[in-house]
CSV table of C-alpha atoms and ligand atoms in Angstrom, one decimal:
chain,number,residue,atom,x,y,z
A,255,MET,CA,136.7,199.1,75.9
A,256,ARG,CA,137.6,199.2,79.6
A,257,SER,CA,135.3,197.1,81.8
A,258,TYR,CA,134.8,197.2,85.5
A,259,LYS,CA,133.0,194.8,87.8
A,260,ILE,CA,131.2,196.5,90.7
A,261,ALA,CA,129.7,194.7,93.7
A,262,ALA,CA,126.5,196.5,94.8
A,263,ILE,CA,125.5,195.8,98.4
A,264,PRO,CA,122.5,198.0,99.2
A,265,GLY,CA,122.1,196.6,102.8
A,266,ASP,CA,119.2,198.0,104.9
A,267,GLY,CA,116.7,200.8,105.1
A,268,ILE,CA,117.2,203.6,102.5
A,269,GLY,CA,120.4,201.8,101.4
A,270,THR,CA,118.3,199.9,98.9
A,271,GLU,CA,116.8,203.2,97.5
A,272,VAL,CA,120.0,205.2,97.3
A,273,ILE,CA,122.1,202.3,95.8
A,274,ALA,CA,119.4,201.8,93.1
A,275,ALA,CA,119.8,205.5,92.3
A,276,GLY,CA,123.6,205.3,92.4
A,277,VAL,CA,123.6,202.3,90.0
A,278,GLU,CA,121.3,204.2,87.6
A,279,ALA,CA,123.6,207.3,87.7
A,280,LEU,CA,126.8,205.2,87.2
A,281,GLU,CA,125.2,203.4,84.3
A,282,ALA,CA,124.2,206.8,82.7
A,283,CYS,CA,127.8,208.0,83.4
A,284,ALA,CA,129.3,205.0,81.6
A,285,ARG,CA,126.9,205.4,78.6
A,286,ARG,CA,127.8,209.1,78.4
A,287,ASP,CA,131.5,208.4,78.6
A,288,GLY,CA,131.5,205.6,76.0
A,289,GLY,CA,135.1,204.5,77.0
A,290,PHE,CA,134.2,202.0,79.6
A,291,THR,CA,131.4,199.7,80.8
A,292,LEU,CA,130.3,198.8,84.4
A,293,VAL,CA,129.0,195.4,85.2
A,294,PHE,CA,127.1,195.3,88.5
A,295,ASP,CA,126.6,192.2,90.6
A,296,HIS,CA,123.9,192.7,93.3
A,297,PHE,CA,124.2,191.1,96.7
A,298,ASP,CA,121.2,190.9,99.1
A,299,TRP,CA,123.4,190.9,102.2
A,300,GLY,CA,122.1,192.7,105.3
A,301,SER,CA,119.6,192.4,108.2
A,302,ALA,CA,116.8,190.6,106.3
A,303,ARG,CA,119.3,187.9,105.5
A,304,TYR,CA,120.5,187.8,109.1
A,305,LYS,CA,116.9,187.3,110.3
A,306,LYS,CA,116.4,184.4,107.9
A,307,THR,CA,119.8,182.6,108.1
A,308,GLY,CA,121.6,184.0,111.2
A,309,ALA,CA,124.3,185.7,109.0
A,310,PHE,CA,124.5,189.1,107.3
A,311,MET,CA,126.6,187.7,104.5
A,312,PRO,CA,127.4,184.2,103.4
A,313,GLU,CA,130.5,182.5,104.8
A,314,ASP,CA,132.3,182.8,101.4
A,315,GLY,CA,130.9,186.3,100.9
A,316,ARG,CA,134.3,188.0,100.8
A,317,ALA,CA,135.6,185.5,98.3
A,318,GLN,CA,132.6,186.3,96.1
A,319,ILE,CA,133.5,190.0,95.9
A,320,LYS,CA,137.3,189.8,96.3
A,321,GLY,CA,137.8,189.9,92.5
A,322,HIS,CA,135.5,193.0,91.9
A,323,ASP,CA,137.0,196.3,91.0
A,324,ALA,CA,135.0,198.2,93.6
A,325,ILE,CA,132.1,197.8,96.1
A,326,LEU,CA,129.2,200.2,96.3
A,327,PHE,CA,127.6,199.9,99.7
A,328,GLY,CA,124.3,201.3,101.0
A,329,SER,CA,123.9,201.1,104.8
A,330,ALA,CA,123.6,198.6,107.5
A,331,GLY,CA,121.3,198.7,110.5
A,332,VAL,CA,117.7,198.0,111.6
A,333,PRO,CA,115.9,199.1,114.8
A,334,ASP,CA,115.4,195.5,116.0
A,335,ILE,CA,119.0,194.2,115.7
A,336,ALA,CA,121.7,195.6,118.0
A,337,ASP,CA,123.9,198.1,116.0
A,338,HIS,CA,127.2,196.4,117.0
A,339,LEU,CA,126.0,193.1,115.5
A,340,THR,CA,125.1,194.7,112.2
A,341,LEU,CA,128.3,196.8,112.1
A,342,TRP,CA,130.6,193.9,112.8
A,343,GLY,CA,128.5,191.4,110.9
A,344,LEU,CA,128.6,193.3,107.6
A,345,ARG,CA,130.4,196.6,107.1
A,346,LEU,CA,133.4,195.9,109.3
A,347,ALA,CA,133.4,192.2,108.1
A,348,ILE,CA,134.2,193.7,104.7
A,349,CYS,CA,136.4,196.7,105.6
A,350,GLN,CA,138.7,194.9,108.0
A,351,PRO,CA,139.7,191.8,106.1
A,352,PHE,CA,140.0,193.8,102.9
A,353,ASP,CA,142.4,196.1,104.8
A,354,GLN,CA,140.5,199.3,103.8
A,355,TYR,CA,142.5,201.3,106.2
A,356,ALA,CA,142.0,204.7,104.7
A,357,ASN,CA,138.5,206.1,105.1
A,358,VAL,CA,138.3,209.3,103.1
A,359,ARG,CA,135.5,211.8,103.6
A,360,PRO,CA,135.4,215.0,101.4
A,361,THR,CA,133.3,217.8,102.7
A,362,ARG,CA,132.2,220.8,100.6
A,363,ILE,CA,129.2,223.0,100.5
A,364,LEU,CA,127.7,222.2,97.1
A,365,PRO,CA,126.0,224.9,95.0
A,366,GLY,CA,122.5,225.6,96.2
A,367,ILE,CA,123.1,224.1,99.6
A,368,THR,CA,123.0,226.3,102.7
A,369,SER,CA,125.4,225.6,105.6
A,370,PRO,CA,124.0,226.1,109.1
A,371,LEU,CA,127.1,228.2,109.7
A,372,ARG,CA,126.4,231.9,109.2
A,373,ASN,CA,128.5,233.6,106.5
A,374,VAL,CA,130.0,230.4,105.3
A,375,SER,CA,129.5,229.4,101.7
A,376,GLY,CA,131.4,227.2,99.2
A,377,PRO,CA,135.0,228.5,99.3
A,378,GLU,CA,135.3,228.7,103.0
A,379,LEU,CA,134.6,225.1,103.7
A,380,ASP,CA,136.5,222.6,101.5
A,381,TRP,CA,137.9,219.7,103.6
A,382,VAL,CA,138.9,216.1,103.2
A,383,ILE,CA,138.9,214.1,106.4
A,384,VAL,CA,141.1,211.0,106.5
A,385,ARG,CA,140.0,208.5,109.1
A,386,GLU,CA,142.2,205.6,110.3
A,387,ASN,CA,139.9,202.7,109.5
A,388,SER,CA,141.6,199.6,110.7
A,389,GLU,CA,142.6,199.9,114.4
A,390,GLY,CA,142.6,202.5,117.2
A,391,GLU,CA,139.4,202.7,119.3
A,392,TYR,CA,137.5,200.3,117.0
A,393,ALA,CA,140.1,197.6,117.0
A,394,GLY,CA,137.6,195.3,118.6
A,395,VAL,CA,140.0,194.4,121.4
A,396,GLY,CA,138.3,194.0,124.8
A,397,GLY,CA,135.7,192.0,126.6
A,398,ARG,CA,133.2,191.6,129.3
A,399,VAL,CA,133.4,189.5,132.4
A,400,HIS,CA,130.9,188.9,135.3
A,401,ARG,CA,128.0,189.8,133.0
A,402,GLY,CA,125.0,191.2,134.8
A,403,LEU,CA,126.7,191.1,138.2
A,404,PRO,CA,127.4,194.3,140.2
A,405,GLU,CA,131.2,193.7,139.6
A,406,GLU,CA,130.8,193.4,135.8
A,407,VAL,CA,133.7,194.8,133.9
A,408,ALA,CA,133.8,195.8,130.2
A,409,THR,CA,136.8,197.0,128.3
A,410,ASP,CA,137.5,198.4,124.8
A,411,VAL,CA,141.2,198.7,124.3
A,412,SER,CA,142.4,201.3,121.8
A,413,MET,CA,145.2,199.7,119.8
A,414,PHE,CA,147.6,201.9,117.8
A,415,THR,CA,150.4,200.3,115.9
A,416,ARG,CA,153.4,202.0,114.5
A,417,ALA,CA,152.7,200.4,111.1
A,418,GLY,CA,149.1,201.4,111.2
A,419,VAL,CA,149.7,205.0,112.2
A,420,THR,CA,152.6,205.4,109.7
A,421,ARG,CA,150.6,204.2,106.7
A,422,ILE,CA,147.6,206.4,107.4
A,423,MET,CA,149.9,209.4,108.1
A,424,ARG,CA,151.7,208.8,104.8
A,425,PHE,CA,148.4,208.5,103.0
A,426,ALA,CA,147.2,211.8,104.6
A,427,PHE,CA,150.4,213.7,103.7
A,428,GLU,CA,150.2,212.4,100.1
A,429,LEU,CA,146.6,213.5,99.9
A,430,ALA,CA,147.4,216.9,101.4
A,431,ARG,CA,150.2,217.3,98.9
A,432,SER,CA,147.8,216.5,96.0
A,433,ARG,CA,145.5,219.4,97.0
A,434,PRO,CA,146.1,223.0,96.0
A,435,ARG,CA,146.6,224.3,99.6
A,436,LYS,CA,149.0,221.5,100.7
A,437,LEU,CA,147.7,221.8,104.2
A,438,LEU,CA,147.3,219.0,106.8
A,439,THR,CA,145.9,219.1,110.3
A,440,VAL,CA,146.7,216.1,112.5
A,441,VAL,CA,144.1,215.6,115.2
A,442,THR,CA,144.8,213.8,118.5
A,443,LYS,CA,144.1,213.9,122.2
A,444,SER,CA,147.6,213.5,123.3
A,445,ASN,CA,147.2,215.6,126.4
A,446,ALA,CA,144.9,213.1,128.0
A,447,GLN,CA,145.8,209.9,126.2
A,448,ARG,CA,149.4,209.8,126.8
A,449,HIS,CA,150.5,206.6,125.0
A,450,GLY,CA,148.8,205.9,121.7
A,451,MET,CA,148.1,209.6,121.0
A,452,VAL,CA,151.6,210.7,121.8
A,453,MET,CA,152.9,208.0,119.4
A,454,TRP,CA,150.6,209.6,116.8
A,455,ASP,CA,152.1,213.0,117.3
A,456,GLU,CA,155.7,211.5,117.1
A,457,ILE,CA,154.9,209.6,113.9
A,458,ALA,CA,153.2,212.6,112.4
A,459,ALA,CA,156.4,214.6,112.9
A,460,GLU,CA,158.6,211.8,111.5
A,461,VAL,CA,156.4,211.4,108.4
A,462,ALA,CA,156.2,215.2,107.9
A,463,ALA,CA,159.9,215.3,107.5
A,464,GLY,CA,159.4,213.6,104.1
A,465,TYR,CA,156.9,216.2,103.0
A,466,PRO,CA,158.6,219.6,103.4
A,467,ASP,CA,156.1,221.1,100.8
A,468,VAL,CA,153.1,220.3,103.1
A,469,THR,CA,152.3,222.7,105.9
A,470,TRP,CA,150.9,220.8,108.9
A,471,ASP,CA,149.7,221.5,112.3
A,472,LYS,CA,148.3,219.6,115.3
A,473,MET,CA,145.0,220.0,117.1
A,474,LEU,CA,143.4,218.4,120.1
A,475,VAL,CA,140.1,216.9,119.1
A,476,ASP,CA,137.9,219.0,121.4
A,477,ALA,CA,139.5,222.2,120.1
A,478,MET,CA,139.1,220.9,116.6
A,479,THR,CA,135.3,221.0,116.9
A,480,MET,CA,135.5,224.7,117.6
A,481,ARG,CA,138.0,225.4,114.8
A,482,MET,CA,135.7,223.5,112.4
A,483,THR,CA,132.7,225.7,113.3
A,484,LEU,CA,134.4,229.0,113.9
A,485,ARG,CA,137.3,229.0,111.4
A,486,PRO,CA,136.5,226.5,108.8
A,487,GLN,CA,138.5,228.3,106.1
A,488,THR,CA,141.8,227.5,108.1
A,489,LEU,CA,141.4,223.7,107.4
A,490,ASP,CA,142.0,221.6,104.3
A,491,THR,CA,143.1,218.0,104.8
A,492,ILE,CA,142.5,216.5,108.2
A,493,VAL,CA,143.8,213.1,109.6
A,494,ALA,CA,142.4,211.6,112.8
A,495,THR,CA,141.9,208.3,114.6
A,496,ASN,CA,139.0,205.9,113.9
A,497,LEU,CA,136.8,207.3,116.7
A,498,HIS,CA,137.8,211.0,116.5
A,499,ALA,CA,137.3,211.1,112.7
A,500,ASP,CA,134.0,209.3,112.9
A,501,ILE,CA,132.7,212.0,115.1
A,502,LEU,CA,134.3,214.9,113.3
A,503,SER,CA,133.0,213.7,109.9
A,504,ASP,CA,129.4,213.7,111.2
A,505,LEU,CA,130.0,217.3,112.3
A,506,ALA,CA,131.5,218.1,108.9
A,507,ALA,CA,128.5,216.5,107.1
A,508,ALA,CA,126.1,218.6,109.2
A,509,LEU,CA,128.1,221.8,108.5
A,510,ALA,CA,128.0,221.1,104.8
A,511,GLY,CA,124.2,221.1,104.9
A,512,SER,CA,122.9,217.5,105.3
A,513,LEU,CA,124.0,214.0,106.2
A,514,GLY,CA,122.2,213.0,103.0
A,515,ILE,CA,125.0,214.6,100.9
A,516,ALA,CA,128.2,213.3,102.4
A,517,PRO,CA,130.2,210.6,100.8
A,518,THR,CA,132.9,208.1,101.9
A,519,ALA,CA,135.5,205.9,100.4
A,520,ASN,CA,137.0,203.0,102.4
A,521,LEU,CA,140.3,202.6,100.5
A,522,ASN,CA,142.8,199.8,100.3
A,523,PRO,CA,145.4,202.0,98.8
A,524,GLU,CA,147.7,199.1,97.7
A,525,ARG,CA,144.8,197.7,95.7
A,526,THR,CA,145.4,194.2,97.1
A,527,PHE,CA,141.6,194.1,97.8
A,528,PRO,CA,138.7,196.0,96.4
A,529,SER,CA,137.8,199.4,98.0
A,530,MET,CA,134.3,200.2,99.2
A,531,PHE,CA,132.3,203.4,98.5
A,532,GLU,CA,129.2,204.4,100.5
A,533,PRO,CA,127.2,207.4,101.7
A,534,ILE,CA,128.0,208.4,105.3
A,535,HIS,CA,124.4,208.2,106.4
A,536,GLY,CA,122.7,205.2,107.9
A,537,SER,CA,119.5,203.3,107.2
A,538,ALA,CA,117.2,206.3,108.1
A,539,PHE,CA,114.3,204.1,109.0
A,540,ASP,CA,112.1,207.2,109.6
A,541,ILE,CA,112.0,207.9,105.8
A,542,MET,CA,112.4,204.4,104.4
A,543,GLY,CA,110.1,203.4,101.6
A,544,LYS,CA,108.9,207.0,101.1
A,545,GLY,CA,111.0,207.6,98.1
A,546,ILE,CA,112.5,210.8,99.5
A,547,ALA,CA,116.0,209.7,100.5
A,548,ASN,CA,118.6,212.1,99.3
A,549,PRO,CA,120.7,210.1,96.8
A,550,VAL,CA,123.5,212.8,96.5
A,551,GLY,CA,125.7,211.1,99.2
A,552,THR,CA,125.6,208.0,97.0
A,553,PHE,CA,126.3,209.9,93.8
A,554,TRP,CA,129.2,211.7,95.4
A,555,SER,CA,130.5,208.3,96.6
A,556,SER,CA,130.1,207.1,93.1
A,557,VAL,CA,132.3,210.0,91.9
A,558,MET,CA,135.0,208.7,94.3
A,559,LEU,CA,134.5,205.2,93.0
A,560,LEU,CA,135.1,206.4,89.4
A,561,GLU,CA,138.2,208.3,90.5
A,562,HIS,CA,139.5,205.1,92.1
A,563,LEU,CA,138.8,203.1,89.0
A,564,GLY,CA,141.0,205.5,87.1
A,565,GLU,CA,138.1,207.3,85.2
A,566,PRO,CA,138.8,210.9,86.2
A,567,ALA,CA,136.9,212.4,83.3
A,568,ALA,CA,133.7,210.4,84.1
A,569,ALA,CA,134.1,211.2,87.7
A,570,ALA,CA,134.4,215.0,87.0
A,571,ARG,CA,131.3,214.8,84.7
A,572,LEU,CA,129.2,213.1,87.4
A,573,MET,CA,130.3,215.6,90.0
A,574,ARG,CA,129.3,218.5,87.6
A,575,ALA,CA,125.9,216.8,87.0
A,576,VAL,CA,125.4,216.5,90.8
A,577,GLU,CA,126.3,220.2,91.4
A,578,ARG,CA,124.0,221.3,88.6
A,579,VAL,CA,121.2,219.5,90.3
A,580,THR,CA,121.9,220.7,93.8
A,581,ALA,CA,122.1,224.3,92.5
A,582,ASP,CA,118.3,224.0,91.7
A,583,PRO,CA,116.2,224.2,94.9
A,584,ALA,CA,113.3,222.6,93.0
A,585,LEU,CA,115.5,219.5,93.0
A,586,HIS,CA,116.1,219.4,96.7
A,587,THR,CA,114.8,216.4,98.8
A,588,PRO,CA,113.0,217.1,102.1
A,589,ASP,CA,116.2,216.9,104.2
A,590,LEU,CA,117.4,220.0,102.3
A,591,GLY,CA,114.0,221.7,102.8
A,592,GLY,CA,112.7,220.8,99.3
A,593,LYS,CA,110.0,218.5,98.0
A,594,ALA,CA,111.8,216.5,95.3
A,595,THR,CA,111.8,212.7,95.4
A,596,THR,CA,114.8,210.3,95.0
A,597,ALA,CA,113.6,209.4,91.5
A,598,GLU,CA,113.3,213.1,90.4
A,599,VAL,CA,116.8,213.9,91.7
A,600,THR,CA,118.2,210.8,90.0
A,601,ALA,CA,116.5,211.5,86.7
A,602,ALA,CA,117.8,215.1,86.8
A,603,VAL,CA,121.4,213.9,87.4
A,604,CYS,CA,121.1,211.5,84.5
A,605,ALA,CA,119.7,214.2,82.3
A,606,ALA,CA,122.5,216.6,83.3
A,607,LEU,CA,125.0,213.9,82.5
A,608,ALA,CA,123.6,213.4,79.0
A,609,ALA,CA,123.6,217.1,78.4
A,610,ASP,CA,127.2,217.7,79.5
A,611,ASN,CA,129.2,218.1,76.4
A,612,ARG,CA,132.5,218.8,78.0
B,1864,LIG,P1,123.0,204.6,111.6
B,1864,LIG,O1,123.0,204.2,113.0
B,1864,LIG,O2,122.5,203.5,110.7
B,1864,LIG,O3,124.3,205.2,111.1
B,1864,LIG,P2,121.8,207.0,112.3
B,1864,LIG,O4,120.8,206.7,113.3
B,1864,LIG,O5,123.1,207.5,112.8
B,1864,LIG,O6,122.0,205.7,111.4
B,1864,LIG,P3,120.8,208.0,109.9
B,1864,LIG,O7,120.0,206.7,109.6
B,1864,LIG,O8,121.9,208.3,109.0
B,1864,LIG,O9,121.3,208.0,111.3
B,1864,LIG,O10,119.7,209.1,109.9
B,1864,LIG,C1,119.8,210.3,110.7
B,1864,LIG,C2,118.8,211.3,110.3
B,1864,LIG,O11,119.2,211.9,109.0
B,1864,LIG,C3,117.4,210.7,110.1
B,1864,LIG,O12,116.4,211.6,110.5
B,1864,LIG,C4,117.4,210.5,108.6
B,1864,LIG,O13,116.1,210.6,108.1
B,1864,LIG,C5,118.2,211.6,108.0
B,1864,LIG,N1,118.9,211.1,106.8
B,1864,LIG,C6,120.0,210.3,106.8
B,1864,LIG,N2,120.3,210.1,105.5
B,1864,LIG,C7,119.4,210.7,104.7
B,1864,LIG,C8,119.2,210.8,103.3
B,1864,LIG,N3,120.0,210.2,102.4
B,1864,LIG,N4,118.2,211.5,102.9
B,1864,LIG,C9,117.4,212.2,103.7
B,1864,LIG,N5,117.5,212.1,105.1
B,1864,LIG,C10,118.5,211.4,105.6
């Protein structure tokens, strides 16, 4: 029997609610499959720990999870701690040292979900956004001097390396090649940012030479927002920088119906370190503790986790269960206009898994 060790880090806000739901669904999935087991280790890292101890995770935290097969992460952020502290203290403190440089965000309109775009249903919108996740605008290079004085200066330097751009570009071309349409759009802003972004364009062309079977094109990020909303069917796989893809994937999540549905994988493709799977959404303090958080983003992230573990049949089964549940409006949480609770949606997904006899 195959066995996998998963580190569960619920974090803050609704993170605790959706990760509990995700663990339940993954356990149901393993039971239904019968060929593998999942062993969960739970870590109470996050803002509550920071308030008590001054650190979001223990000093040897990464060593504690380095040997796990995957990480299931909830969200990080509370209203009374500055966002950049939480982000760098927990999420990026895992992503960066574990070299999870490929952030992968699939977007589809699931059955039963209505897109805010008129006349757009399932088949017209089926994308995967690949976000460079280790450098670029979020490299963390910069500083502040003369704090509080009128002459204060603050800089954030975007850092693009040939190695970093080449590896994400290869990843994106490989992913595009693996999808039926074999279509990749490379997003930059190389008209205004004439150094790093021009290098992106050049490296894209170099890497493309090795993928003659992949059709690719280039878009400026501003024009890309229009193409996503006006001609979504012309897109398939998309690759963009850390900042650009961050913004575009929130737009993508909204176009697919709700932030509560969208999943993410932070991949270390070489598998030197564990990869991390999380819903796109944040801590959603406005709905915390009400039991109405949509767990679908976490379920879909769990599908990606199973694919990464090398359990494609279980992954496909979980995705079928999720789609069966989203197809029923009576099982929609309030963010989708329904009245269902997190617990009801989770129970329905577990029941659909058990009933799936494919
Ligand atoms: P963060 O800064 O932590 O990323 P944010 O302020 O960008 O968070 P979210 O916390 O993701 O945003 O929430 C944005 C809005 O979407 C909120 O109104 C929230 O209630 C809603 N939302 C987010 N995730 C979910 C979910 N899983 N289920 C239901 N509603 C959600």
